XYZ file of C-alpha atoms in Angstrom:
336
model
C -0.802 -26.481 -5.457
C -4.390 -26.546 -4.222
C -3.335 -28.257 -0.969
C -0.615 -25.664 -0.512
C -3.195 -22.828 -0.863
C -5.510 -24.439 1.637
C -2.684 -24.840 4.163
C -1.571 -21.210 3.665
C -5.131 -19.831 3.986
C -5.808 -21.936 7.095
C -2.559 -20.765 8.702
C -3.464 -17.118 7.907
C -6.629 -17.223 10.026
C -4.922 -17.319 13.459
C -2.377 -14.782 12.235
C -5.202 -12.344 11.311
C -6.879 -13.010 14.594
C -3.730 -12.105 16.604
C -3.176 -9.041 14.415
C -6.770 -7.917 15.038
C -6.303 -8.229 18.792
C -3.007 -6.327 18.805
C -4.231 -3.685 16.492
C -7.454 -3.089 18.471
C -5.511 -2.917 21.713
C -2.991 -0.368 20.299
C -5.737 1.812 18.884
C -7.578 1.800 22.174
C -4.448 2.361 24.253
C -4.447 6.226 24.139
C -6.972 7.866 26.450
C -10.205 9.141 25.016
C -12.728 8.014 22.363
C -15.152 9.496 19.959
C -17.380 10.789 22.776
C -14.498 13.049 23.828
C -14.420 14.444 20.327
C -18.112 15.130 20.535
C -17.661 16.908 23.911
C -14.968 19.180 22.561
C -16.968 19.980 19.414
C -20.053 20.919 21.521
C -17.983 23.158 23.691
C -15.773 24.823 21.083
C -18.218 25.151 18.196
C -21.658 24.629 19.704
C -21.228 26.955 22.662
C -22.477 24.387 25.142
C -21.352 24.365 28.711
C -19.072 21.673 29.978
C -21.988 20.019 31.922
C -24.245 19.963 28.885
C -21.540 18.698 26.564
C -20.454 16.070 29.032
C -23.946 14.779 29.420
C -24.492 14.479 25.721
C -21.115 12.824 25.260
C -21.838 10.228 27.934
C -25.234 9.546 26.387
C -23.614 9.061 23.010
C -20.921 6.750 24.516
C -23.683 4.610 26.206
C -25.759 4.405 23.101
C -22.874 3.181 20.936
C -21.224 0.973 23.523
C -18.129 3.151 24.001
C -18.520 2.952 27.754
C -18.085 -0.795 27.761
C -14.705 -2.465 28.553
C -12.315 -2.711 25.686
C -12.444 -6.558 25.488
C -16.295 -6.388 25.222
C -15.976 -3.821 22.395
C -13.482 -6.045 20.619
C -15.647 -9.174 20.964
C -18.691 -7.330 19.645
C -16.632 -6.035 16.684
C -15.054 -9.362 15.736
C -18.248 -11.375 16.235
C -20.231 -9.025 14.008
C -17.539 -9.189 11.431
C -17.324 -13.028 11.366
C -21.046 -13.804 11.652
C -22.666 -10.945 9.717
C -19.898 -9.303 7.748
C -20.550 -6.229 9.839
C -17.354 -4.189 10.436
C -19.148 -1.764 12.765
C -20.424 1.756 12.208
C -18.282 4.770 11.593
C -19.024 7.449 14.160
C -17.513 10.232 12.142
C -18.996 9.336 8.716
C -22.219 8.104 10.335
C -22.409 5.071 7.964
C -21.287 1.445 7.969
C -17.552 0.976 8.066
C -17.913 -1.480 5.119
C -19.224 1.409 2.940
C -16.222 3.640 3.947
C -13.772 0.728 3.089
C -15.592 -0.142 -0.193
C -15.389 3.524 -1.237
C -11.673 4.115 -0.436
C -9.919 0.756 -0.635
C -10.361 0.091 -4.413
C -8.881 3.430 -5.223
C -5.914 2.747 -2.965
C -5.373 -0.768 -4.355
C -5.547 0.466 -7.940
C -3.009 3.152 -7.348
C -0.717 0.779 -5.379
C -0.916 -1.932 -8.124
C -0.235 0.626 -10.839
C 2.793 1.857 -8.890
C 3.910 -1.729 -8.216
C 3.641 -2.664 -11.945
C 5.585 0.401 -13.095
C 8.203 -0.018 -10.353
C 8.767 -3.676 -11.231
C 8.960 -3.152 -14.977
C 11.136 -0.083 -14.841
C 13.274 -1.241 -11.925
C 14.023 -4.655 -13.366
C 14.794 -3.111 -16.755
C 17.133 -0.605 -15.150
C 18.765 -3.426 -13.208
C 19.442 -5.456 -16.331
C 20.866 -2.485 -18.184
C 23.069 -1.482 -15.205
C 24.415 -5.054 -14.849
C 25.217 -5.425 -18.491
C 26.892 -1.978 -18.518
C 28.795 -2.414 -15.283
C 30.988 0.500 -14.302
C 29.929 2.564 -17.290
C 28.366 6.010 -16.987
C 24.945 4.420 -17.626
C 25.549 2.157 -14.564
C 26.612 5.122 -12.490
C 23.640 7.246 -13.531
C 21.121 4.444 -12.766
C 22.816 3.681 -9.476
C 22.538 7.364 -8.500
C 18.793 7.279 -9.369
C 18.390 4.135 -7.236
C 20.215 5.778 -4.382
C 17.934 8.813 -4.433
C 14.807 6.598 -4.564
C 15.880 4.613 -1.462
C 17.040 7.555 0.647
C 14.769 10.546 -0.018
C 11.633 10.226 2.133
C 8.440 9.952 0.068
C 6.557 12.517 2.146
C 9.413 15.008 1.439
C 9.094 14.406 -2.308
C 5.375 14.899 -1.970
C 5.776 18.166 -0.095
C 8.220 19.441 -2.767
C 5.855 18.580 -5.589
C 2.918 20.228 -3.779
C 4.937 23.413 -3.318
C 5.979 23.477 -7.012
C 2.444 22.777 -8.281
C 0.704 25.323 -6.010
C 3.205 28.204 -5.932
C 4.811 27.952 -9.355
C 2.073 26.473 -11.566
C -0.945 27.773 -9.637
C -2.566 24.300 -9.533
C -5.512 24.295 -7.122
C -7.037 20.874 -7.656
C -4.557 18.634 -5.850
C -6.874 16.996 -3.292
C -9.268 15.195 -5.623
C -9.269 12.592 -8.409
C -11.188 14.704 -10.937
C -11.961 18.241 -11.823
C -15.473 19.400 -10.992
C -16.751 18.945 -14.518
C -15.657 15.301 -14.600
C -16.780 14.430 -11.048
C -20.108 12.823 -11.975
C -19.572 12.387 -15.626
C -19.425 8.922 -17.304
C -16.089 7.434 -18.190
C -14.455 8.827 -21.306
C -10.976 9.447 -22.623
C -11.125 13.026 -21.333
C -12.068 11.782 -17.897
C -9.198 9.281 -17.880
C -6.731 11.989 -18.891
C -8.087 14.220 -16.134
C -7.601 11.378 -13.623
C -3.968 10.999 -14.702
C -3.431 14.706 -14.386
C -4.562 14.467 -10.755
C -2.827 11.284 -9.536
C 0.468 11.373 -11.361
C 2.390 12.835 -8.438
C 1.251 9.966 -6.162
C 2.090 7.364 -8.891
C 5.463 8.917 -9.614
C 6.598 9.174 -5.962
C 5.534 5.679 -4.987
C 6.977 4.225 -8.213
C 10.288 6.044 -7.713
C 10.787 4.409 -4.287
C 9.790 0.928 -5.530
C 11.912 0.837 -8.633
C 15.006 1.771 -6.653
C 14.892 -1.475 -4.655
C 14.075 -3.578 -7.741
C 16.921 -2.101 -9.667
C 19.561 -2.609 -6.925
C 18.513 -6.212 -6.268
C 18.258 -7.085 -9.971
C 21.638 -5.556 -10.746
C 23.432 -7.425 -7.941
C 21.789 -10.771 -8.595
C 22.296 -10.544 -12.357
C 25.981 -9.794 -11.942
C 26.365 -12.908 -9.795
C 24.412 -14.962 -12.207
C 26.403 -13.823 -15.259
C 29.487 -15.323 -13.665
C 27.863 -18.707 -12.996
C 29.123 -21.825 -14.750
C 25.933 -22.573 -16.577
C 26.000 -19.096 -18.154
C 29.556 -19.690 -19.346
C 28.446 -22.997 -20.790
C 25.621 -21.274 -22.694
C 28.092 -18.792 -24.119
C 30.448 -21.691 -25.107
C 27.566 -23.232 -27.069
C 27.630 -20.217 -29.368
C 24.424 -18.561 -28.094
C 24.216 -14.843 -28.547
C 24.741 -12.622 -25.492
C 21.149 -11.425 -25.583
C 19.816 -14.996 -25.441
C 22.259 -15.873 -22.674
C 21.158 -12.919 -20.579
C 17.355 -12.979 -21.173
C 16.745 -16.757 -21.293
C 19.403 -18.093 -18.882
C 20.598 -15.403 -16.541
C 17.575 -13.175 -15.954
C 15.035 -15.881 -14.891
C 17.438 -17.141 -12.178
C 18.272 -13.642 -11.068
C 14.551 -12.910 -10.603
C 14.053 -15.319 -7.641
C 14.812 -12.858 -4.807
C 12.550 -10.220 -6.491
C 9.708 -12.698 -6.766
C 10.149 -13.498 -3.109
C 10.048 -9.787 -2.352
C 6.522 -9.616 -3.839
C 5.366 -10.968 -0.483
C 6.010 -7.620 1.187
C 5.930 -5.232 -1.838
C 2.099 -4.829 -1.818
C 2.025 -3.463 1.732
C 5.117 -1.337 0.882
C 3.468 0.130 -2.133
C 0.294 0.689 -0.080
C 2.225 2.564 2.563
C 3.968 4.634 -0.195
C 0.571 5.520 -1.664
C -0.780 6.271 1.819
C 2.102 8.585 2.746
C 1.785 10.539 -0.455
C -2.078 10.534 -0.444
C -2.036 12.127 3.030
C 0.082 15.042 1.721
C -2.201 15.526 -1.314
C -5.388 14.858 0.789
C -6.699 12.412 -1.723
C -9.813 10.472 -0.670
C -8.070 7.109 -0.285
C -7.106 4.896 2.779
C -4.313 7.115 4.145
C -6.341 10.238 5.007
C -9.167 8.042 6.348
C -6.812 6.279 8.741
C -5.259 9.572 10.002
C -8.637 11.259 10.323
C -10.271 8.308 12.121
C -7.329 8.079 14.551
C -7.510 11.786 15.304
C -11.195 11.698 16.332
C -11.285 8.221 17.864
C -13.357 6.542 15.148
C -11.939 3.162 16.307
C -13.828 0.757 14.024
C -12.661 2.588 10.883
C -9.040 2.557 12.038
C -9.140 -1.079 13.167
C -10.774 -2.275 9.974
C -8.360 -0.472 7.696
C -5.348 -1.770 9.653
C -6.735 -5.309 9.494
C -7.203 -5.034 5.735
C -3.603 -3.810 5.305
C -2.440 -6.757 7.445
C -4.363 -9.090 5.188
C -2.651 -7.700 2.159
C 0.702 -8.727 3.630
C -0.515 -12.350 4.003
C -2.066 -12.324 0.535
C 1.116 -10.885 -0.960
C 3.214 -13.664 0.626
C 0.877 -16.366 -0.807
C 1.052 -14.760 -4.250
C 4.816 -14.622 -4.036
C 5.053 -18.352 -3.198
C 2.819 -19.231 -6.136
C 4.869 -17.111 -8.562
C 8.124 -18.604 -7.254
C 6.742 -22.123 -7.803
C 5.749 -21.213 -11.315
C 9.116 -19.687 -12.028
C 11.229 -22.474 -10.626
C 10.211 -26.048 -11.413
C 12.473 -27.368 -8.642
C 10.211 -25.741 -6.068
C 7.192 -27.462 -7.555
C 8.955 -30.812 -7.468
C 9.996 -30.162 -3.904
C 6.424 -29.247 -2.857
C 5.075 -32.367 -4.672
C 7.562 -34.676 -2.951
C 6.253 -33.521 0.417
């Protein structure tokens, strides 16, 4: 297992390098950079003439290396990242990119992991119930819920919830994690409840989309597994139906869902990002959109690289879980 992890981590390094090159090139492809944002701000809000604003913008670009060729900017960014752990400096926030990432990424990961856990537990449970109640009204109801979760766009659900909260319940605090009185307060039960009151729409929307896929896959796999020969043999031995389902059928039906964990973390992150943008929560999503709008290239590139890394980490975790779930995979890996 240790050798397997080393091989996977080593193979991930060139993949991350290629992703960083492609990401940086795509971000820099549109014309303009942060100096153009400064020029427009000086003209529109500072009342400066075009000549004055242009001179200051060019000076800023020269000072921060924005006038250098794109390959040179990339090399400076990647070398600083590898040798010093320096992800660059955010032009918009005027602070190191690492500080911006450290502030927003843990919140995003916590929300995404919470949504993933709820989506997995609820979706797998619904899938088991639907498979064991095939063609009943329960199966039809759960299948309809799954259909809605997979077809209704998450941003649309977020817009509907925002409309209901603002115009029907007069909720004004939808763009923060806490109410003002809990913002700087130490952790307590009241602060935790206040946090749940602010983030439940994001969790509910991302979970709804995730559980739909888990339920459909679990239902289909379990129906196939319940007709397998070894399941009929277990029934013939006199085992109860619950034992047959939970101890023999369900573990084998879980294999495709375990493999799906390799892509589910980025999927849950994008679900959280889409919803957080609508609710304007201080997480990764609004930071990516805002940095792209003003040309804060190092913030955008770093966040995109981190999201790419989650895909690789998710696939490694999925392989480990699959090996733990199925002894045949461990034996196959040991034979090699």
